[in-house]
Structures are given as structure tokens and as C-alpha cells.
Short mmCIF file of C-alpha atoms and ligand atoms in Angstrom, two decimals:
data_model
loop_
_atom_site.label_atom_id
_atom_site.label_comp_id
_atom_site.label_asym_id
_atom_site.label_seq_id
_atom_site.Cartn_x
_atom_site.Cartn_y
_atom_site.Cartn_z
CA UNK A 1 -0.17 -0.21 0.16
CA UNK A 2 1.66 3.15 -0.82
CA UNK A 3 -0.07 6.00 1.98
CA UNK A 4 2.37 8.84 1.85
CA UNK A 5 3.19 9.21 5.73
CA UNK A 6 6.02 10.67 6.41
CA UNK A 7 8.43 8.65 7.91
CA UNK A 8 7.82 9.79 11.93
CA UNK A 9 4.14 9.63 11.50
CA UNK A 10 4.70 6.03 11.34
CA UNK A 11 6.16 5.04 15.08
CA UNK A 12 3.04 5.92 16.30
CA UNK A 13 0.38 3.36 17.09
CA UNK A 14 -1.29 2.11 14.22
CA UNK A 15 -4.58 0.15 16.00
CA UNK A 16 -7.62 0.21 16.03
CA UNK A 17 -9.20 4.33 16.69
CA UNK A 18 -10.08 5.33 19.98
CA UNK A 19 -13.02 4.31 20.40
CA UNK A 20 -15.05 7.18 21.81
CA UNK A 21 -17.57 5.16 23.18
CA UNK A 22 -15.89 3.22 25.57
CA UNK A 23 -15.68 4.91 29.04
CA UNK A 24 -12.62 3.40 30.24
CA UNK A 25 -10.39 2.62 29.16
CA UNK A 26 -7.87 -0.70 29.79
CA UNK A 27 -5.32 -0.75 32.55
CA UNK A 28 -1.57 -0.33 32.06
CA UNK A 29 0.83 -3.06 32.31
CA UNK A 30 2.32 -0.80 35.02
CA UNK A 31 1.74 2.40 37.18
CA UNK A 32 5.64 3.10 36.76
CA UNK A 33 5.62 6.61 35.54
CA UNK A 34 7.32 7.32 32.13
CA UNK A 35 6.37 11.47 31.55
CA UNK A 36 6.67 11.31 28.00
CA UNK A 37 7.94 15.27 26.14
CA UNK A 38 5.82 16.90 23.53
CA UNK A 39 6.49 16.23 20.46
CA UNK A 40 8.04 18.53 18.12
CA UNK A 41 4.90 20.02 15.83
CA UNK A 42 5.57 21.39 12.89
CA UNK A 43 2.66 23.30 10.96
CA UNK A 44 1.90 23.82 7.35
CA UNK A 45 0.11 25.37 5.36
CA UNK A 46 1.01 25.60 1.80
CA UNK A 47 -0.16 21.91 1.26
CA UNK A 48 1.89 21.31 -2.26
CA UNK A 49 4.28 21.00 0.08
CA UNK A 50 3.12 17.91 2.68
CA UNK A 51 4.87 14.36 1.55
CA UNK A 52 8.06 15.08 3.86
CA UNK A 53 6.13 18.19 6.69
CA UNK A 54 3.19 17.26 8.14
CA UNK A 55 4.24 16.46 12.18
CA UNK A 56 1.52 14.36 14.89
CA UNK A 57 0.18 16.34 16.85
CA UNK A 58 0.51 15.12 20.76
CA UNK A 59 4.26 14.28 22.64
CA UNK A 60 6.40 11.85 20.85
CA UNK A 61 7.45 8.28 22.36
CA UNK A 62 10.35 9.92 22.73
CA UNK A 63 12.77 7.75 25.72
CA UNK A 64 12.93 9.31 28.93
CA UNK A 65 13.88 8.44 32.59
CA UNK A 66 11.48 6.59 35.13
CA UNK A 67 9.63 9.23 36.50
CA UNK A 68 7.77 9.44 40.11
CA UNK A 69 4.29 11.51 40.53
CA UNK A 70 5.74 14.80 41.84
CA UNK A 71 4.39 15.25 45.69
CA UNK A 72 1.98 18.51 45.91
CA UNK A 73 -0.70 18.77 49.03
CA UNK A 74 -3.50 20.12 45.75
CA UNK A 75 -5.62 17.76 43.02
CA UNK A 76 -4.90 19.76 39.60
CA UNK A 77 -8.11 20.18 37.61
CA UNK A 78 -7.67 21.97 33.99
CA UNK A 79 -10.67 23.49 33.03
CA UNK A 80 -10.33 24.70 28.73
CA UNK A 81 -9.25 28.54 29.64
CA UNK A 82 -10.78 29.98 27.00
CA UNK A 83 -12.96 28.90 23.55
CA UNK A 84 -16.00 27.11 23.09
CA UNK A 85 -15.55 25.10 25.59
CA UNK A 86 -15.12 27.27 29.14
CA UNK A 87 -17.48 28.95 29.47
CA UNK A 88 -19.73 26.10 29.39
CA UNK A 89 -16.62 23.67 31.00
CA UNK A 90 -17.50 26.40 34.76
CA UNK A 91 -22.11 26.37 34.32
CA UNK A 92 -21.13 23.22 34.23
CA UNK A 93 -19.56 22.82 37.23
CA UNK A 94 -22.01 25.38 39.11
CA UNK A 95 -24.23 23.20 38.14
CA UNK A 96 -22.99 21.27 40.30
CA UNK A 97 -22.52 23.56 42.80
CA UNK A 98 -18.77 23.34 42.05
CA UNK A 99 -18.40 27.15 42.77
CA UNK A 100 -14.97 28.89 40.50
CA UNK A 101 -13.32 31.58 42.12
CA UNK A 102 -11.89 34.00 38.26
CA UNK A 103 -10.68 36.98 40.48
CA UNK A 104 -9.89 38.03 36.61
CA UNK A 105 -9.63 36.12 33.63
CA UNK A 106 -6.40 36.37 32.75
CA UNK A 107 -5.01 34.41 35.87
CA UNK A 108 -4.83 31.21 35.40
CA UNK A 109 -5.85 29.30 38.76
CA UNK A 110 -8.13 29.28 40.58
CA UNK A 111 -10.21 27.77 43.74
CA UNK A 112 -13.77 25.70 43.72
CA UNK A 113 -14.31 26.43 47.99
CA UNK A 114 -16.52 23.35 47.77
CA UNK A 115 -13.56 20.83 47.34
CA UNK A 116 -10.63 22.89 49.79
CA UNK A 117 -7.88 20.24 48.28
CA UNK A 118 -8.48 21.37 44.05
CA UNK A 119 -7.08 23.48 42.69
CA UNK A 120 -8.07 25.21 38.80
CA UNK A 121 -5.85 25.67 36.02
CA UNK A 122 -6.81 27.55 32.52
CA UNK A 123 -5.16 25.53 30.20
CA UNK A 124 -6.02 25.53 25.95
CA UNK A 125 -7.69 22.15 25.80
CA UNK A 126 -4.76 20.05 23.79
CA UNK A 127 -2.81 21.25 26.33
CA UNK A 128 -4.68 20.41 29.03
CA UNK A 129 -4.06 16.57 27.40
CA UNK A 130 -0.39 16.65 27.95
CA UNK A 131 -0.58 18.15 31.14
CA UNK A 132 -2.27 15.70 31.97
CA UNK A 133 0.47 13.16 30.40
CA UNK A 134 3.08 14.79 31.88
CA UNK A 135 2.08 15.14 35.47
CA UNK A 136 1.61 18.82 35.29
CA UNK A 137 -1.92 17.98 35.97
CA UNK A 138 -4.92 15.64 37.68
CA UNK A 139 -7.39 15.50 35.90
CA UNK A 140 -9.26 17.51 32.92
CA UNK A 141 -12.01 18.94 31.07
CA UNK A 142 -11.27 18.68 27.61
CA UNK A 143 -13.80 17.39 24.60
CA UNK A 144 -13.03 13.34 23.30
CA UNK A 145 -11.44 14.46 19.64
CA UNK A 146 -9.03 16.75 21.78
CA UNK A 147 -8.26 13.41 24.65
CA UNK A 148 -8.37 11.61 21.30
CA UNK A 149 -5.68 12.94 18.82
CA UNK A 150 -3.49 14.44 21.82
CA UNK A 151 -4.06 11.55 24.54
CA UNK A 152 -3.19 9.36 21.63
CA UNK A 153 -3.87 5.99 23.16
CA UNK A 154 -2.12 6.67 25.76
CA UNK A 155 -3.16 4.26 28.76
CA UNK A 156 -1.82 5.96 31.58
CA UNK A 157 -5.79 8.27 30.33
CA UNK A 158 -8.94 7.63 32.14
CA UNK A 159 -12.27 8.25 30.64
CA UNK A 160 -14.39 8.85 34.16
CA UNK A 161 -17.31 10.47 32.34
CA UNK A 162 -17.53 10.38 28.95
CA UNK A 163 -20.32 12.60 28.45
CA UNK A 164 -20.17 15.71 30.42
CA UNK A 165 -23.59 17.14 26.99
CA UNK A 166 -21.23 20.40 25.25
CA UNK A 167 -18.82 20.36 23.79
CA UNK A 168 -20.83 18.02 20.71
CA UNK A 169 -19.98 17.70 17.62
CA UNK A 170 -17.75 15.48 15.47
CA UNK A 171 -14.66 15.08 13.54
CA UNK A 172 -16.01 14.09 9.45
CA UNK A 173 -14.43 14.22 6.71
CA UNK A 174 -15.64 16.87 3.94
CA UNK A 175 -14.73 17.30 -0.33
CA UNK A 176 -16.85 19.71 -2.21
CA UNK A 177 -20.36 19.79 -3.92
CA UNK A 178 -19.19 20.13 -7.11
CA UNK A 179 -16.77 19.58 -9.64
CA UNK A 180 -15.18 16.53 -9.72
CA UNK A 181 -17.10 15.60 -6.46
CA UNK A 182 -20.22 16.27 -7.62
CA UNK A 183 -20.83 12.60 -7.88
CA UNK A 184 -19.40 11.26 -4.36
CA UNK A 185 -21.10 11.12 -1.47
CA UNK A 186 -18.43 7.45 0.03
CA UNK A 187 -15.46 7.20 1.69
CA UNK A 188 -15.30 4.32 -0.23
CA UNK A 189 -16.59 6.14 -4.29
CA UNK A 190 -13.64 8.87 -2.60
CA UNK A 191 -11.13 6.22 -2.24
CA UNK A 192 -12.35 4.71 -5.51
CA UNK A 193 -11.78 7.99 -7.70
CA UNK A 194 -9.27 6.99 -10.15
CA UNK A 195 -7.83 10.68 -10.01
CA UNK A 196 -5.94 10.25 -6.85
CA UNK A 197 -2.18 8.21 -7.94
CA UNK A 198 1.23 7.92 -6.38
CA UNK A 199 2.47 11.22 -7.81
CA UNK A 200 -1.42 13.17 -7.79
CA UNK A 201 -2.37 12.02 -4.28
CA UNK A 202 -5.69 13.45 -2.24
CA UNK A 203 -4.39 15.55 -0.69
CA UNK A 204 -6.53 16.20 2.83
CA UNK A 205 -6.19 18.60 4.99
CA UNK A 206 -6.40 18.91 8.77
CA UNK A 207 -5.50 19.73 12.07
CA UNK A 208 -5.97 16.72 13.28
CA UNK A 209 -2.26 15.10 12.74
CA UNK A 210 -3.13 12.87 14.28
CA UNK A 211 -6.44 10.82 13.49
CA UNK A 212 -6.60 11.79 10.23
CA UNK A 213 -3.42 9.23 9.07
CA UNK A 214 -3.74 7.07 11.48
CA UNK A 215 -8.00 7.32 9.90
CA UNK A 216 -7.34 5.78 6.40
CA UNK A 217 -4.95 3.89 7.24
CA UNK A 218 -7.25 1.34 8.22
CA UNK A 219 -9.67 2.48 6.55
CA UNK A 220 -7.04 1.23 3.36
CA UNK A 221 -7.24 4.46 1.36
CA UNK A 222 -4.11 5.11 -0.50
CA UNK A 223 -2.94 8.21 -2.01
CA UNK A 224 -3.38 10.75 -0.32
CA UNK A 225 -1.49 13.05 2.41
CA UNK A 226 -2.06 15.38 4.30
CA UNK A 227 -1.37 18.77 4.84
CA UNK A 228 -2.40 21.59 8.22
CA UNK A 229 -3.24 24.69 8.81
CA UNK A 230 -4.95 26.23 12.27
CA UNK A 231 -8.28 26.94 11.59
CA UNK A 232 -10.32 28.18 8.32
CA UNK A 233 -9.30 25.05 6.73
CA UNK A 234 -13.03 24.82 5.33
CA UNK A 235 -10.93 27.67 2.38
CA UNK A 236 -8.06 25.62 1.45
CA UNK A 237 -10.23 23.79 -1.54
CA UNK A 238 -11.67 27.14 -2.88
CA UNK A 239 -8.31 27.81 -2.84
CA UNK A 240 -7.28 24.63 -4.46
CA UNK A 241 -4.56 24.22 -1.88
CA UNK A 242 -6.35 21.04 -0.79
CA UNK A 243 -8.89 18.20 -2.25
CA UNK A 244 -11.10 17.63 0.90
CA UNK A 245 -10.78 18.66 4.78
CA UNK A 246 -10.91 16.39 8.30
CA UNK A 247 -12.52 18.52 10.41
CA UNK A 248 -15.17 19.25 13.42
CA UNK A 249 -18.46 20.18 12.96
CA UNK A 250 -21.48 20.65 15.00
CA UNK A 251 -23.97 22.78 13.25
CA UNK A 252 -23.03 22.12 9.68
CA UNK A 253 -23.39 25.60 8.59
CA UNK A 254 -19.31 26.17 7.85
CA UNK A 255 -19.41 23.32 5.82
CA UNK A 256 -22.33 24.62 4.22
CA UNK A 257 -21.23 28.18 3.32
CA UNK A 258 -18.11 26.60 1.61
CA UNK A 259 -19.61 24.74 -0.70
CA UNK A 260 -18.33 21.27 0.97
CA UNK A 261 -19.78 18.39 1.61
CA UNK A 262 -20.42 15.03 4.07
CA UNK A 263 -19.18 12.14 2.75
CA UNK A 264 -20.92 8.43 4.12
CA UNK A 265 -18.35 6.60 6.10
CA UNK A 266 -16.09 9.40 6.90
CA UNK A 267 -17.30 10.02 10.54
CA UNK A 268 -14.13 9.46 12.16
CA UNK A 269 -15.42 10.19 15.93
CA UNK A 270 -17.91 11.41 17.45
CA UNK A 271 -16.89 14.06 20.02
CA UNK A 272 -18.63 15.75 24.00
CA UNK A 273 -17.20 17.10 26.22
CA UNK A 274 -16.11 14.66 29.29
CA UNK A 275 -13.67 14.77 32.52
CA UNK A 276 -10.42 13.06 32.76
CA UNK A 277 -7.98 11.41 34.39
CA UNK A 278 -4.57 10.87 35.46
CA UNK A 279 -4.00 7.32 36.06
CA UNK A 280 -0.53 7.78 38.32
CA UNK A 281 -2.73 10.04 39.87
CA UNK A 282 -5.85 8.10 41.08
CA UNK A 283 -3.66 5.54 42.03
CA UNK A 284 -0.33 7.83 43.74
CA UNK A 285 -2.11 10.82 44.43
CA UNK A 286 -3.36 10.82 47.76
CA UNK A 287 -6.99 12.45 47.61
CA UNK A 288 -7.51 12.35 43.98
CA UNK A 289 -9.98 10.02 44.57
CA UNK A 290 -11.61 11.16 45.93
CA UNK A 291 -11.70 13.79 44.39
CA UNK A 292 -12.84 12.30 41.54
CA UNK A 293 -14.71 10.77 43.34
CA UNK A 294 -17.06 13.65 44.53
CA UNK A 295 -17.07 15.56 41.57
CA UNK A 296 -18.64 12.02 39.61
CA UNK A 297 -20.76 12.23 41.78
CA UNK A 298 -22.62 15.91 41.87
CA UNK A 299 -21.34 15.85 38.34
CA UNK A 300 -23.99 12.18 37.49
CA UNK A 301 -26.95 13.31 40.00
CA UNK A 302 -27.14 16.64 37.60
CA UNK A 303 -26.25 14.93 34.40
CA UNK A 304 -28.94 12.10 35.68
CA UNK A 305 -31.42 15.09 36.60
CA UNK A 306 -30.82 17.06 33.94
CA UNK A 307 -32.72 14.67 31.47
CA UNK A 308 -36.15 14.94 33.60
CA UNK A 309 -38.64 16.05 35.12
CA UNK A 310 -40.71 14.96 38.33
CA UNK A 311 -44.89 15.06 37.65
CA UNK A 312 -47.37 15.06 40.76
CA UNK A 313 -50.71 14.12 39.38
CA UNK A 314 -53.33 13.18 41.98
CA UNK A 315 -55.64 9.84 40.74
CA UNK A 316 -58.80 8.23 42.36
CA UNK A 317 -58.84 5.54 43.24
CA UNK A 318 -60.04 2.74 46.22
CA UNK A 319 -56.85 1.61 47.04
CA UNK A 320 -53.32 2.07 46.26
CA UNK A 321 -52.12 -0.93 44.35
CA UNK A 322 -55.65 -0.28 42.14
CA UNK A 323 -54.09 2.91 42.21
CA UNK A 324 -50.36 1.12 41.30
CA UNK A 325 -51.76 -1.28 38.82
CA UNK A 326 -53.35 1.66 36.75
CA UNK A 327 -50.77 3.65 36.58
CA UNK A 328 -48.11 0.42 35.69
CA UNK A 329 -50.29 -0.23 32.59
CA UNK A 330 -48.76 2.92 30.73
CA UNK A 331 -45.04 2.62 29.42
CA UNK A 332 -44.20 5.98 29.87
CA UNK A 333 -45.28 6.01 33.88
CA UNK A 334 -43.55 2.98 35.87
CA UNK A 335 -40.58 6.15 36.97
CA UNK A 336 -37.11 5.56 38.44
CA UNK A 337 -37.64 2.32 40.13
CA UNK A 338 -41.64 2.92 39.80
CA UNK A 339 -43.98 5.65 41.14
CA UNK A 340 -44.31 6.88 44.67
CA UNK A 341 -47.95 6.15 45.62
CA UNK A 342 -49.43 8.01 48.87
CA UNK A 343 -52.98 8.96 50.27
CA UNK A 344 -54.34 11.86 50.03
CA UNK A 345 -57.07 12.76 53.05
CA UNK A 346 -60.21 14.25 53.09
CA UNK A 347 -62.66 15.22 55.34
CA UNK A 348 -66.53 15.17 53.97
CA UNK A 349 -69.15 15.18 57.07
CA UNK A 350 -66.46 15.25 59.96
CA UNK A 351 -65.01 12.23 58.18
CA UNK A 352 -61.33 11.44 57.86
CA UNK A 353 -61.29 9.36 53.90
CA UNK A 354 -59.32 8.64 51.15
CA UNK A 355 -60.25 8.89 47.99
CA UNK A 356 -57.42 10.65 45.74
CA UNK A 357 -54.10 9.00 45.78
CA UNK A 358 -50.70 10.97 44.43
CA UNK A 359 -48.94 10.01 42.48
CA UNK A 360 -44.87 10.85 41.88
CA UNK A 361 -42.82 9.70 38.54
CA UNK A 362 -40.08 10.86 37.06
CA UNK A 363 -39.86 10.78 33.47
CA UNK A 364 -37.22 11.78 30.33
CA UNK A 365 -38.19 15.40 29.51
CA UNK A 366 -38.57 14.12 26.12
CA UNK A 367 -41.46 12.35 26.69
CA UNK A 368 -43.16 14.29 29.36
CA UNK A 369 -46.68 15.37 26.52
CA UNK A 370 -46.82 11.32 26.10
CA UNK A 371 -46.46 10.68 30.47
CA UNK A 372 -49.51 13.43 31.20
CA UNK A 373 -51.19 11.35 28.40
CA UNK A 374 -50.90 8.81 29.88
CA UNK A 375 -51.65 10.07 33.01
CA UNK A 376 -54.70 11.12 31.56
CA UNK A 377 -56.55 8.22 30.17
CA UNK A 378 -55.95 6.58 33.81
CA UNK A 379 -57.41 9.08 35.70
CA UNK A 380 -54.78 11.05 36.66
CA UNK A 381 -56.30 15.19 37.07
CA UNK A 382 -53.68 17.64 38.80
CA UNK A 383 -50.54 16.94 37.17
CA UNK A 384 -48.20 19.07 38.12
CA UNK A 385 -44.56 19.45 36.08
CA UNK A 386 -41.54 21.25 37.94
CA UNK A 387 -37.68 20.25 36.79
CA UNK A 388 -35.98 17.85 38.66
CA UNK A 389 -31.93 19.29 40.12
CA UNK A 390 -30.49 15.57 41.53
CA UNK A 391 -30.29 12.65 41.31
CA UNK A 392 -27.98 10.86 43.73
CA UNK A 393 -28.46 7.14 43.58
CA UNK A 394 -27.49 4.50 46.47
CA UNK A 395 -23.94 3.89 43.58
CA UNK A 396 -22.38 6.51 40.81
CA UNK A 397 -21.66 3.41 38.05
CA UNK A 398 -19.44 5.30 36.11
CA UNK A 399 -17.75 4.74 40.57
CA UNK A 400 -17.54 0.88 40.43
CA UNK A 401 -16.03 1.03 36.50
CA UNK A 402 -13.39 3.38 37.94
CA UNK A 403 -12.71 1.18 40.91
CA UNK A 404 -12.15 -2.37 38.26
CA UNK A 405 -9.99 -0.17 35.35
CA UNK A 406 -8.44 0.88 37.59
CA UNK A 407 -7.37 -2.43 39.65
CA UNK A 408 -9.01 -1.12 42.61
N1 ATP B 501 -18.38 23.82 15.62
C1 ATP B 501 -17.24 22.73 16.24
N2 ATP B 501 -16.24 23.94 16.15
C2 ATP B 501 -14.58 22.89 17.04
N3 ATP B 501 -14.64 22.23 18.35
C3 ATP B 501 -16.24 22.84 18.57
C4 ATP B 501 -17.77 22.96 18.02
N4 ATP B 501 -18.71 22.07 18.48
C5 ATP B 501 -18.04 22.09 19.72
N5 ATP B 501 -16.84 22.18 20.20
C6 ATP B 501 -15.45 20.80 20.37
O1 ATP B 501 -15.16 22.59 21.23
C7 ATP B 501 -13.94 21.75 21.76
C8 ATP B 501 -12.67 24.16 21.57
O2 ATP B 501 -12.76 24.42 19.96
P1 ATP B 501 -12.63 25.38 19.98
O3 ATP B 501 -11.65 26.12 18.92
O4 ATP B 501 -12.49 26.31 21.04
O5 ATP B 501 -10.71 25.72 20.35
P2 ATP B 501 -9.77 24.30 19.55
O6 ATP B 501 -9.34 25.46 18.44
O7 ATP B 501 -9.40 23.54 20.13
O8 ATP B 501 -8.93 26.37 19.90
P3 ATP B 501 -7.69 27.07 19.36
O9 ATP B 501 -8.63 28.04 18.23
O10 ATP B 501 -7.25 27.66 20.30
O11 ATP B 501 -6.98 26.35 18.86
C9 ATP B 501 -13.40 21.32 21.31
O12 ATP B 501 -11.71 20.80 20.41
C10 ATP B 501 -13.97 20.17 20.59
O13 ATP B 501 -14.24 19.57 20.97
O1 PRP B 502 -20.11 22.72 12.25
P1 PRP B 502 -20.25 24.27 12.12
O2 PRP B 502 -21.09 24.61 13.11
O3 PRP B 502 -19.54 25.17 11.07
O4 PRP B 502 -18.61 24.02 13.23
C1 PRP B 502 -17.72 24.33 12.59
C2 PRP B 502 -16.41 25.33 12.21
O5 PRP B 502 -16.14 25.43 13.59
C3 PRP B 502 -14.92 25.19 14.52
O6 PRP B 502 -14.01 26.36 13.04
P2 PRP B 502 -13.85 27.69 15.20
O7 PRP B 502 -14.85 27.86 15.46
O8 PRP B 502 -13.63 27.23 16.26
O9 PRP B 502 -13.12 28.26 14.14
P3 PRP B 502 -11.14 28.11 13.60
O10 PRP B 502 -11.27 27.26 12.46
O11 PRP B 502 -10.38 29.14 13.75
O12 PRP B 502 -10.86 26.62 13.98
C4 PRP B 502 -14.17 23.34 13.42
O13 PRP B 502 -12.71 24.13 13.05
C5 PRP B 502 -15.03 24.06 12.46
O14 PRP B 502 -14.33 25.14 11.33
MG1 MG B 503 -11.04 26.18 16.79
#
């Protein structure tokens, strides 16, 4: 196969792609920490010279002396310092009653009073990943795309929560919707175009210089060269300096406005914000595991509740059992663990009696109207709907998963 990769790309592992759907990465062979140095990062926006000029993002596999975790009192959490993830990360923590106290936006360290042993450090997303690897951060919030690109499947990186519900986007190949690409709609068709040869390979512009070549190689795409730039990649095809691009897409507006289209089979990964930790920090740094447990519990309680409403309704009935049977006959009314049903006491002619029962259930926001209809169908009235703030379960499944992953 004649995938044209510069030699420095070929020394990286090219096993299966980093699975964004896998919550936790596999355990490491040992807990010994070998820090990896940042690699050279050569950026060129000149596509015609790229065959030997693209270097991968992230860390190089250069040998380094074994080291231990540097002692410090504080657990360090990295948050995006700017860009579209910055405000959302702080807002998410606020929704979990974790208030980041940043005196001014140019100050790169902050505190969370609710977590006195934890410092927040604001960094660019890619630097959060690099610093988790170097041991300068213990925890971080970054997009799965950045984690995959700069983490490069390093076993020290553990995804503690893979779906923080913001920063949704996907990494995708896009081609022009005109000219020779007009009738090309899939990766397979793109690969089979007669235009590409050793002399004239497909020119792909991307900032994802690790994931891009890896994806093309895994998909058996021959005759491709990569170029990279720091932004506005969508301009490259119209400028004549690339045939296709590989970039993040969320609304799709930028592609549309630049006459580009996505193709079937061209999605490299789905991404959203994730909580990531250094395995070494969790196993060796005092207090790190407790901190991550608390953050995880708060996140799970908030995120689980975020998608739900509390619904209260009154229902006429002869007994709680009979009301329960009616409610449970409806598919959307079973709540988290079944409905809570309580008698509503009233006085009639001086006597206390029970003619109504109050039922309380949690329903997914998306299923609200269906649930209301089903409640009415079984005799529910006076339906009250309120937002749900937290759901603290007995245990958080991701915590158990994390402990297993750490071998604890
Ligand atoms: N439409 C989108 N385009 C790019 N990133 C998005 C988009 N939607 C969500 N994201 C997420 O936001 C992250 C940060 O993007 P942002 O553009 O703010 O910073 P960056 O491009 O990594 O940094 P810089 O602009 O300094 O190079 C991305 O890595 C991705 O996880
Ligand atoms: O699908 P859309 O909602 O249109 O978003 C996709 C665009 O957003 C990002 O660019 P960004 O805004 O970060 O600018 P950049 O090109 O300078 O990175 C990304 O690189 C795409 O260009
Ligand atoms: Mg950007």
C-alpha cells in the first residue's frame, strides 16, 4: 500500500481507533510513570509541500527516565482557558454546586471552595491533555476529539465521564459539492476516484494530524497526503490547496457556506466534553481518588436529573395497589424505580377519608407530553410538572467502572 506518510508518523501505534464510546480505557501494564515529552509540531498551510512536512500532534514516544508523581498538596483540575468549551465547563460545575472562583479572566489559577484540596488551572484544551500526560495536571475537562488527538491512546489517560453534555461535534471528512466531487457521496467512492495516484495523491487538510492518517490507513485509503493549518480549513479546497478536509462539524453551517459536504463513512469520531484523569494521579496522589469521586457523584446526579421532570398527579382510586396497577399499565409512567403513591386525606361530613392518591414519578423530558396523556388516560388530574435538580443514586455506575479500571 502506498499511503504516503512521513516517517515520523509511522512510528506511532496504528491500532484500532480510540473508541469514543468506551467509557474507560484498558488498564496499564504497570503503574510506573514514564513521562512523554511534547513532540515537535510542525504546522504548514502550504499543501504542495506536505508529503514530508506534517508532524503528529501530541506527545512523542521519545524515551525518558522513569519518574514518580511529584509531591504537592493540591489536586489539579484543568479547565479550558478560552474557546467554546470554557464557559460551558464552568457552568456545568456551577450546576453541580461547585463554584469556580476566578478573580479575573486573565488569572490562570482558581479555587473551588467546595473542594478545598483542589486547584483549577485554566489551559488550552490540547495543553490539558499534554499536562495530564506530563503529570502537571491530575484531572481535566476536554473534548473527546482533543483527548484522542493529543492523548493518542496513552494508557495513563482515563475517561471518568465520557458524556458531559456539551461541546457536541464530530470529526468528519468533507469534500466539495461541485466539480469532480459532485457525484461522490461516500468514503469508498472518494477512495476509488481514478484521479488519485502516487504522483497525484488526494490532498487532505486537517488539524488532526494523528487521527487523520490513522483513519485513512485503517480504511485502506491509498494515495493520500496531509497538510495542516490552525483554522479556517474549509477554505482550503476553494483556494485550490487541498481536495478535501478533515475537521470538526457541529451545526454544519461552515461546511455549507463553503460548498462542502460530508460523506458516508467519513466520520472519524463523535465528540463531546469529558472528564478525564491521569491514572497515575488517581493511584498515587493522596486525595485524588476522593476528589474524583465527589466530582463524579455531583456530575452524575446533575446530568441524570437534567434530562428529567418530576411529575405529580392526583388519581381517584380505592387503594394504593389499584392505583399502582393502573399507572404501571402505561409504558411511560414507571418512574426511576416505579411510582411513589401516597394517600390524599380529606374530611367529608366530619370523617377523614381517602378518595384520591397522589402519584410522583420522574419522566424523561422528551417523554413529558406522552406521560401526561397516559396519566390522563388512567384517570390522573391536576398534573404538576417541575424541574428535577439532582438524582443521587445509591451508587454511580461510572465510579464502579473507574475502580475496576484502576484495579482497585
Ligand atoms: N463547532 C465546533 N468546532 C470546533 N470545536 C467544537 C465545535 N463544537 C464543539 N467543539 C469542541 O470544542 C473544543 C474546543 O474548540 P475551540 O475552537 O474552542 O478551541 P481549539 O480550536 O481547540 O483551540 P484554538 O482555537 O486555540 O486552536 C473542540 O476540541 C471540540 O471538542
Ligand atoms: O459545523 P459548524 O457549527 O459550522 O462548526 C464547525 C466549525 O467550527 C470550528 O471552527 P472554529 O469556530 O473553532 O474556528 P477555527 O476554524 O478558527 O478553528 C471547526 O473547525 C469548524 O470550522
Ligand atoms: Mg477552533
